[in-house]
GROMACS .gro file of C-alpha atoms in nm:
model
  244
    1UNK     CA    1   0.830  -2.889  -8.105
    2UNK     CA    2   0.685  -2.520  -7.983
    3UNK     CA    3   0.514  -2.498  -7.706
    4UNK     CA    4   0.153  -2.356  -7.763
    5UNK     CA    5   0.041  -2.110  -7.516
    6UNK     CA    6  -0.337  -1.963  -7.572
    7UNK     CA    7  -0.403  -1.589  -7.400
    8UNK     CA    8  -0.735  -1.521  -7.270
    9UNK     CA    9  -0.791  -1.139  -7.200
   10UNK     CA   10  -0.935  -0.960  -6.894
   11UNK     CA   11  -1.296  -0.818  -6.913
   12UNK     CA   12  -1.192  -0.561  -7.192
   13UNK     CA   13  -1.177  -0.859  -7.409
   14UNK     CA   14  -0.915  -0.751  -7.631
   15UNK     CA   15  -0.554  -0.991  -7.725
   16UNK     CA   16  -0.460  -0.634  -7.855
   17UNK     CA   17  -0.288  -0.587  -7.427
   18UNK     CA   18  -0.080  -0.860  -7.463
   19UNK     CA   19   0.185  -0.773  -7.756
   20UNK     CA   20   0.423  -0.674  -7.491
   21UNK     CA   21   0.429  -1.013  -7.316
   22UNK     CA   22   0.341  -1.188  -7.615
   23UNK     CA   23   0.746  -1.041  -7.764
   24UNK     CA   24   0.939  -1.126  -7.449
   25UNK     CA   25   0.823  -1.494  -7.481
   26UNK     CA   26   1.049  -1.765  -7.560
   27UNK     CA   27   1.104  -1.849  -7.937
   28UNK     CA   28   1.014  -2.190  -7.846
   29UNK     CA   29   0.649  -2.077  -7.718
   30UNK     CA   30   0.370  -1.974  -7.953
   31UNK     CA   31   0.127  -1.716  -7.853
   32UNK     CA   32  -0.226  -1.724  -7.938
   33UNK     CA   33  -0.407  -1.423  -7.862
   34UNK     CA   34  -0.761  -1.411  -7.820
   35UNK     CA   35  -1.026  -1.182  -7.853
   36UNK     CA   36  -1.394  -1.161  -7.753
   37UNK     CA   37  -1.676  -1.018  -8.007
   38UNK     CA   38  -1.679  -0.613  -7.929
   39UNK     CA   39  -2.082  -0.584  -7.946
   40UNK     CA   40  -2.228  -0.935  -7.825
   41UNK     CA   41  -2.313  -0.903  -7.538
   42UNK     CA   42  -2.156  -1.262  -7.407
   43UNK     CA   43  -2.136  -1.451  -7.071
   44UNK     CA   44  -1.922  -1.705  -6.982
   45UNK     CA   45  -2.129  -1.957  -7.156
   46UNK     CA   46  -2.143  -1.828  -7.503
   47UNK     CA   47  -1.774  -1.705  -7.500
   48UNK     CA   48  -1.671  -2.106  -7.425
   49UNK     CA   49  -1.711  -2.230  -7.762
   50UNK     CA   50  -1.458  -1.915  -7.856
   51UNK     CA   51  -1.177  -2.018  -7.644
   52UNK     CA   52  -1.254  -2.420  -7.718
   53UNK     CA   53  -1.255  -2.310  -8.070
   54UNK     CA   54  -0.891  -2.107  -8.042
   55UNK     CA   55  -0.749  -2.410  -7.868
   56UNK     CA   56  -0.449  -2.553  -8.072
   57UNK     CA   57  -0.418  -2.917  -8.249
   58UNK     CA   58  -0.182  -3.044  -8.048
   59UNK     CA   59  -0.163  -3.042  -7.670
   60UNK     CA   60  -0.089  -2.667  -7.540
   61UNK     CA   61  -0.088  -2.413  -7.214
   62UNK     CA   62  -0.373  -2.153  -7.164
   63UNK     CA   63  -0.364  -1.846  -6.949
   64UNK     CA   64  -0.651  -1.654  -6.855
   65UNK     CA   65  -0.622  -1.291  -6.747
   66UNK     CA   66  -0.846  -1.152  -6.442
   67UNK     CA   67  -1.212  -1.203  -6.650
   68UNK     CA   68  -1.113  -1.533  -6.797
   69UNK     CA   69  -0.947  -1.698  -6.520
   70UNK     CA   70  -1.264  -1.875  -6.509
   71UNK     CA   71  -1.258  -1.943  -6.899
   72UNK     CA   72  -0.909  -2.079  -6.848
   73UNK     CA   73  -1.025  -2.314  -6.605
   74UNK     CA   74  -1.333  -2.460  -6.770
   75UNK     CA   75  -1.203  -2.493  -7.101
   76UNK     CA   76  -0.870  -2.693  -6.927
   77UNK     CA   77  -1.129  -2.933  -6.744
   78UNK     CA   78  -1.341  -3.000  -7.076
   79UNK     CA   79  -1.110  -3.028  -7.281
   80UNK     CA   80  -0.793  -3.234  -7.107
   81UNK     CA   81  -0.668  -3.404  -7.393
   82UNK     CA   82  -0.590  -3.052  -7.543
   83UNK     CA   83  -0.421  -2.835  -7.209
   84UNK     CA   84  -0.129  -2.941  -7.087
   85UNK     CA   85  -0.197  -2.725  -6.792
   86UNK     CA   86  -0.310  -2.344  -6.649
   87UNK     CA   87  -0.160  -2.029  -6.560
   88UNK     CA   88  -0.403  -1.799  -6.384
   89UNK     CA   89  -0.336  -1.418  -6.383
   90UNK     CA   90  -0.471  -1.191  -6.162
   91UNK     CA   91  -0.806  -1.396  -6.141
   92UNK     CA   92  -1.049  -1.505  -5.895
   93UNK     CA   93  -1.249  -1.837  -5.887
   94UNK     CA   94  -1.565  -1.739  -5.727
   95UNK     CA   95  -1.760  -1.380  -5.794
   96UNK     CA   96  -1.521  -1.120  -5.692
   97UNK     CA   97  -1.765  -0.847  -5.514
   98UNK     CA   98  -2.048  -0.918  -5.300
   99UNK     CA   99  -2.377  -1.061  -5.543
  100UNK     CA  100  -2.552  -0.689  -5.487
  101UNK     CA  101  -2.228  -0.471  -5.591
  102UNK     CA  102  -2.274  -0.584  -5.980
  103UNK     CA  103  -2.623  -0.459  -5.997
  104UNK     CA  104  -2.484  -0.095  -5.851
  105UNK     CA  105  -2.191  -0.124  -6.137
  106UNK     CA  106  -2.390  -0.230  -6.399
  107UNK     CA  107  -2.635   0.101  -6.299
  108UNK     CA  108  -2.306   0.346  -6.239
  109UNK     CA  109  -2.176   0.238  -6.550
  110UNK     CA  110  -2.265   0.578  -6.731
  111UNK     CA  111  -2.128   0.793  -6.484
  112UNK     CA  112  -1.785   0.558  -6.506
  113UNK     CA  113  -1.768   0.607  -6.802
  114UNK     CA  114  -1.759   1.011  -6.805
  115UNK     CA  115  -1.438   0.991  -6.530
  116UNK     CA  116  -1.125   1.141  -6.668
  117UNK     CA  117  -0.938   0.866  -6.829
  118UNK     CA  118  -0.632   0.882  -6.542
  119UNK     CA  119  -0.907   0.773  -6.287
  120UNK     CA  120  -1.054   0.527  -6.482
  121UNK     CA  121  -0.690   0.372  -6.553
  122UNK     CA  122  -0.587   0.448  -6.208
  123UNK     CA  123  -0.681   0.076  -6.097
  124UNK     CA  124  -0.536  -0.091  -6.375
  125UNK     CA  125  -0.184   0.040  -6.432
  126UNK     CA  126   0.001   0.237  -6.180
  127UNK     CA  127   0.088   0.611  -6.249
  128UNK     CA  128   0.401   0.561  -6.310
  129UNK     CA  129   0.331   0.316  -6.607
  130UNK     CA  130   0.487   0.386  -6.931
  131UNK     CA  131   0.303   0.666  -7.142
  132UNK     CA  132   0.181   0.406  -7.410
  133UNK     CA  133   0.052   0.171  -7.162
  134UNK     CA  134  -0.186   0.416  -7.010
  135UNK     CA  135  -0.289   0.522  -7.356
  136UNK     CA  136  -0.330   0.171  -7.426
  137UNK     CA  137  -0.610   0.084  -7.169
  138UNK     CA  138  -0.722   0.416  -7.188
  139UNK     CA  139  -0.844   0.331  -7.589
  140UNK     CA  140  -0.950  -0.012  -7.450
  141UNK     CA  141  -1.176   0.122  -7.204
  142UNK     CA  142  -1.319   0.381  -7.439
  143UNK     CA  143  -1.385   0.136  -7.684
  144UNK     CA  144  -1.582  -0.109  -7.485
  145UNK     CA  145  -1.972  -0.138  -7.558
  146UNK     CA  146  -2.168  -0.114  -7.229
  147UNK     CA  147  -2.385  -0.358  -7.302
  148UNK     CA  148  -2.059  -0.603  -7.372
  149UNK     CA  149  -1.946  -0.494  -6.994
  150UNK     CA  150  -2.279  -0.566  -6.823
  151UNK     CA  151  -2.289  -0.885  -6.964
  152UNK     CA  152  -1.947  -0.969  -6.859
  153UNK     CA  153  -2.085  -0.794  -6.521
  154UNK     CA  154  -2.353  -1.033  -6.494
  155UNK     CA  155  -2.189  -1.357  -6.543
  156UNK     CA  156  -1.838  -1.240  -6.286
  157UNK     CA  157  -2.151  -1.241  -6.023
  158UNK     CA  158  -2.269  -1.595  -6.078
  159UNK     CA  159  -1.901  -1.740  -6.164
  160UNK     CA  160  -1.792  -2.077  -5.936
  161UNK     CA  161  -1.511  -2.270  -6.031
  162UNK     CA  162  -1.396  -2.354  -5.685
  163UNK     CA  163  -1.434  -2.711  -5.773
  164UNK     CA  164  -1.304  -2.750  -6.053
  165UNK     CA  165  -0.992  -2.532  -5.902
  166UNK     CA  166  -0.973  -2.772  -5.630
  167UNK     CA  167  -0.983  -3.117  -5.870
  168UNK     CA  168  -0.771  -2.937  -6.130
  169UNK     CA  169  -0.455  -3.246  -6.141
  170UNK     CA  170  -0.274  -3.125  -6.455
  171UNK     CA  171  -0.010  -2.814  -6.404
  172UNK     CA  172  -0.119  -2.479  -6.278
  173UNK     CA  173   0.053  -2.160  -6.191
  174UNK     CA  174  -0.055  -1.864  -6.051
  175UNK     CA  175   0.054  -1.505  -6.069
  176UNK     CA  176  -0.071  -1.196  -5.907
  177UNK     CA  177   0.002  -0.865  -5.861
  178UNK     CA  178   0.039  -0.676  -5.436
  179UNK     CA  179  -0.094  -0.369  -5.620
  180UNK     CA  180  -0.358  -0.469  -5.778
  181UNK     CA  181  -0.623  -0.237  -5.716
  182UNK     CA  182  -0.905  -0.456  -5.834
  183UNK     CA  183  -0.888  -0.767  -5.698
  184UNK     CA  184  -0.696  -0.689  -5.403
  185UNK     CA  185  -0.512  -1.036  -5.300
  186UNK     CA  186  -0.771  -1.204  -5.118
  187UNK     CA  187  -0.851  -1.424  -5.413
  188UNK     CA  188  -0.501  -1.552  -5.429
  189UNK     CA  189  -0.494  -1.616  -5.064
  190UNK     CA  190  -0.820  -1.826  -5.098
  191UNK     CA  191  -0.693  -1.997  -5.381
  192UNK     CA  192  -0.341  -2.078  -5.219
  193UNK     CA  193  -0.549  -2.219  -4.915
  194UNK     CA  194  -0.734  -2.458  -5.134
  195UNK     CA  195  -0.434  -2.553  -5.308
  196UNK     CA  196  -0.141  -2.538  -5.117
  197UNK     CA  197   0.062  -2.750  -5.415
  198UNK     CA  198   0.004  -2.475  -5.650
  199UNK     CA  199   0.260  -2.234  -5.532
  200UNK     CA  200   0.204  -1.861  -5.705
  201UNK     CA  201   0.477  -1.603  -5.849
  202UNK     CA  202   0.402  -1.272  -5.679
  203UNK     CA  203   0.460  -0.947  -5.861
  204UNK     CA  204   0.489  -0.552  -5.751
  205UNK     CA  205   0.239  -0.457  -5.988
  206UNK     CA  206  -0.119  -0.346  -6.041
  207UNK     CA  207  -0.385  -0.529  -6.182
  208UNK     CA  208  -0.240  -0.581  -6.518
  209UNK     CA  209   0.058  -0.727  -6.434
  210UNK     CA  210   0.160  -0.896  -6.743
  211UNK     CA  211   0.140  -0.539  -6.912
  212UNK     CA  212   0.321  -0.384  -6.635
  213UNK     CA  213   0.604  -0.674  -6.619
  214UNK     CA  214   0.579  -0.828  -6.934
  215UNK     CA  215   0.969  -0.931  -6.913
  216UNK     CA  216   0.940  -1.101  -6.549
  217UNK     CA  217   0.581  -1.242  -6.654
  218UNK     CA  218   0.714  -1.396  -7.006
  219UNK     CA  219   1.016  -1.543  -6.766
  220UNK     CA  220   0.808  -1.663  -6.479
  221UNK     CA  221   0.507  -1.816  -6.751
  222UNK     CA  222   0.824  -1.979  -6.984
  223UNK     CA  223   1.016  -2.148  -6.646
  224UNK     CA  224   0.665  -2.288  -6.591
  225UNK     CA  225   0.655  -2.427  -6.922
  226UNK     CA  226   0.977  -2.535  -6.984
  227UNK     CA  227   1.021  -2.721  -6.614
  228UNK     CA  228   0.670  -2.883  -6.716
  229UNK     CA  229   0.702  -2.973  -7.049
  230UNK     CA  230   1.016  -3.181  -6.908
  231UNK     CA  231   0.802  -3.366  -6.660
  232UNK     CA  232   1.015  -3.192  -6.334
  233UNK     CA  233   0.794  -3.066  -6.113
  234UNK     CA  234   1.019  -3.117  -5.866
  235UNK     CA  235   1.202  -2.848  -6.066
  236UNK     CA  236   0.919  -2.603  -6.091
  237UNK     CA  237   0.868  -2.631  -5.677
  238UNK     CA  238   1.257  -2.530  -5.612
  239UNK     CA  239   1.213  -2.263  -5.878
  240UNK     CA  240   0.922  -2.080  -5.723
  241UNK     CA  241   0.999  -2.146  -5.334
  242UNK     CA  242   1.328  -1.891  -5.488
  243UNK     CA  243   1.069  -1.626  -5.650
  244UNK     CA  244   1.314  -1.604  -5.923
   0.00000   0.00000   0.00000
């Protein structure tokens, strides 16, 4: 039987980024790409029901990119009968800037938005990143209602899931990026602290790493799966103390 595996997009709220990862999958591991509403203006709260809603029959995996690590996370402890377990991808568990930074986003947001597109992508993909990558996030970011990314602003500053990261029991993976030019890696040192049993596949990439490696990502993510799905986790340790 296929392997489910549910993909929860980064703050631009589009599945649209994850075709490239999505292909290099498995055959025996179903993506199911989701996508936020493009004008509501929705926190965490309101977009739960979304993800619960997206959430296969039968038992399956769900990752959640940078914005939705948090979604991930909630919608795995709610719902435990229906996640077999959590990848986390370039994510933090706690607000990821200092409370008073999101009010000065939310109020540069204009001026953002007027930057030439290869500083506003700068952060996201590197510059050497294929051609149709940057144009990619480039129509992403141009796309995105402002009201959509204050409210998305809003509820990354009042975001805590350290508990529920720290009594998470079923499977979790993490992967991160050293160039990510967003969240930096002191998130995934924090969260490696808390959990020291939850080892993490690094990458040399920038904040979207699963667009940037979709190949290594789809190989890390289906290991993980795989090794799981068997019941050896004594597998999955040996595989990641390689970085393979």
């Amino acid at each position: 039987m296929p392997d489910h595996l549910v993909l929860l997009p980064g703050m631009h709220g589009t599945g649209g980024l994850f075709s490239a990862f999505a292909a290099e999958l498995a055959s025996d591991i179903v993506p199911v790409a989701v996508s936020f509403p493009v004008k509501a203006p929705l926190g965490y709260e309101e977009l739960l029901p979304i993800v619960l809603a997206s959430l296969p029959k039968e038992p399956g995996w769900i990752l959640g990119e940078s914005f939705s690590g948090p979604l991930a996370l909630t919608a795995a402890s709610v719902c435990p009968g229906k996640v077999k377990g959590v990848i986390l991808c370039a994510t933090f568990i706690v607000r990821p800037l200092p409370r008073l930074a999101f009010p000065m986003a939310r109020r540069l947001l204009p001026a953002w938005r007027c930057l030439p597109a290869g500083i506003r992508t700068r952060a996201l993909v590197h510059g050497r990143a294929p051609g149709h990558l940057k144009t990619a996030v480039k129509d992403v970011l141009d796309s995105l209602d402002s009201g959509v990314i204050k409210a998305r602003l809003r509820a990354m500053a009042d975001v805590d899931c350290r508990s529920v990261f720290a009594g998470y029991r079923s499977p979790m993976m993490l992967l991160a990026g050293t160039k990510d030019g967003i969240l930096g890696t002191r998130h995934l040192k924090m969260m490696v602290r808390m959990r020291p049993d939850v080892r993490a596949e690094i990458f040399d990439a920038p904040h979207l790493l699963l667009q940037h490696a979709p190949a290594r990502a789809a190989k890390a993510v289906g290991t993980f799966i795989h090794i799981h799905s068997a019941g050896d986790r004594n597998g999955f340790q040996n595989f990641t103390e390689r970085g393979e």
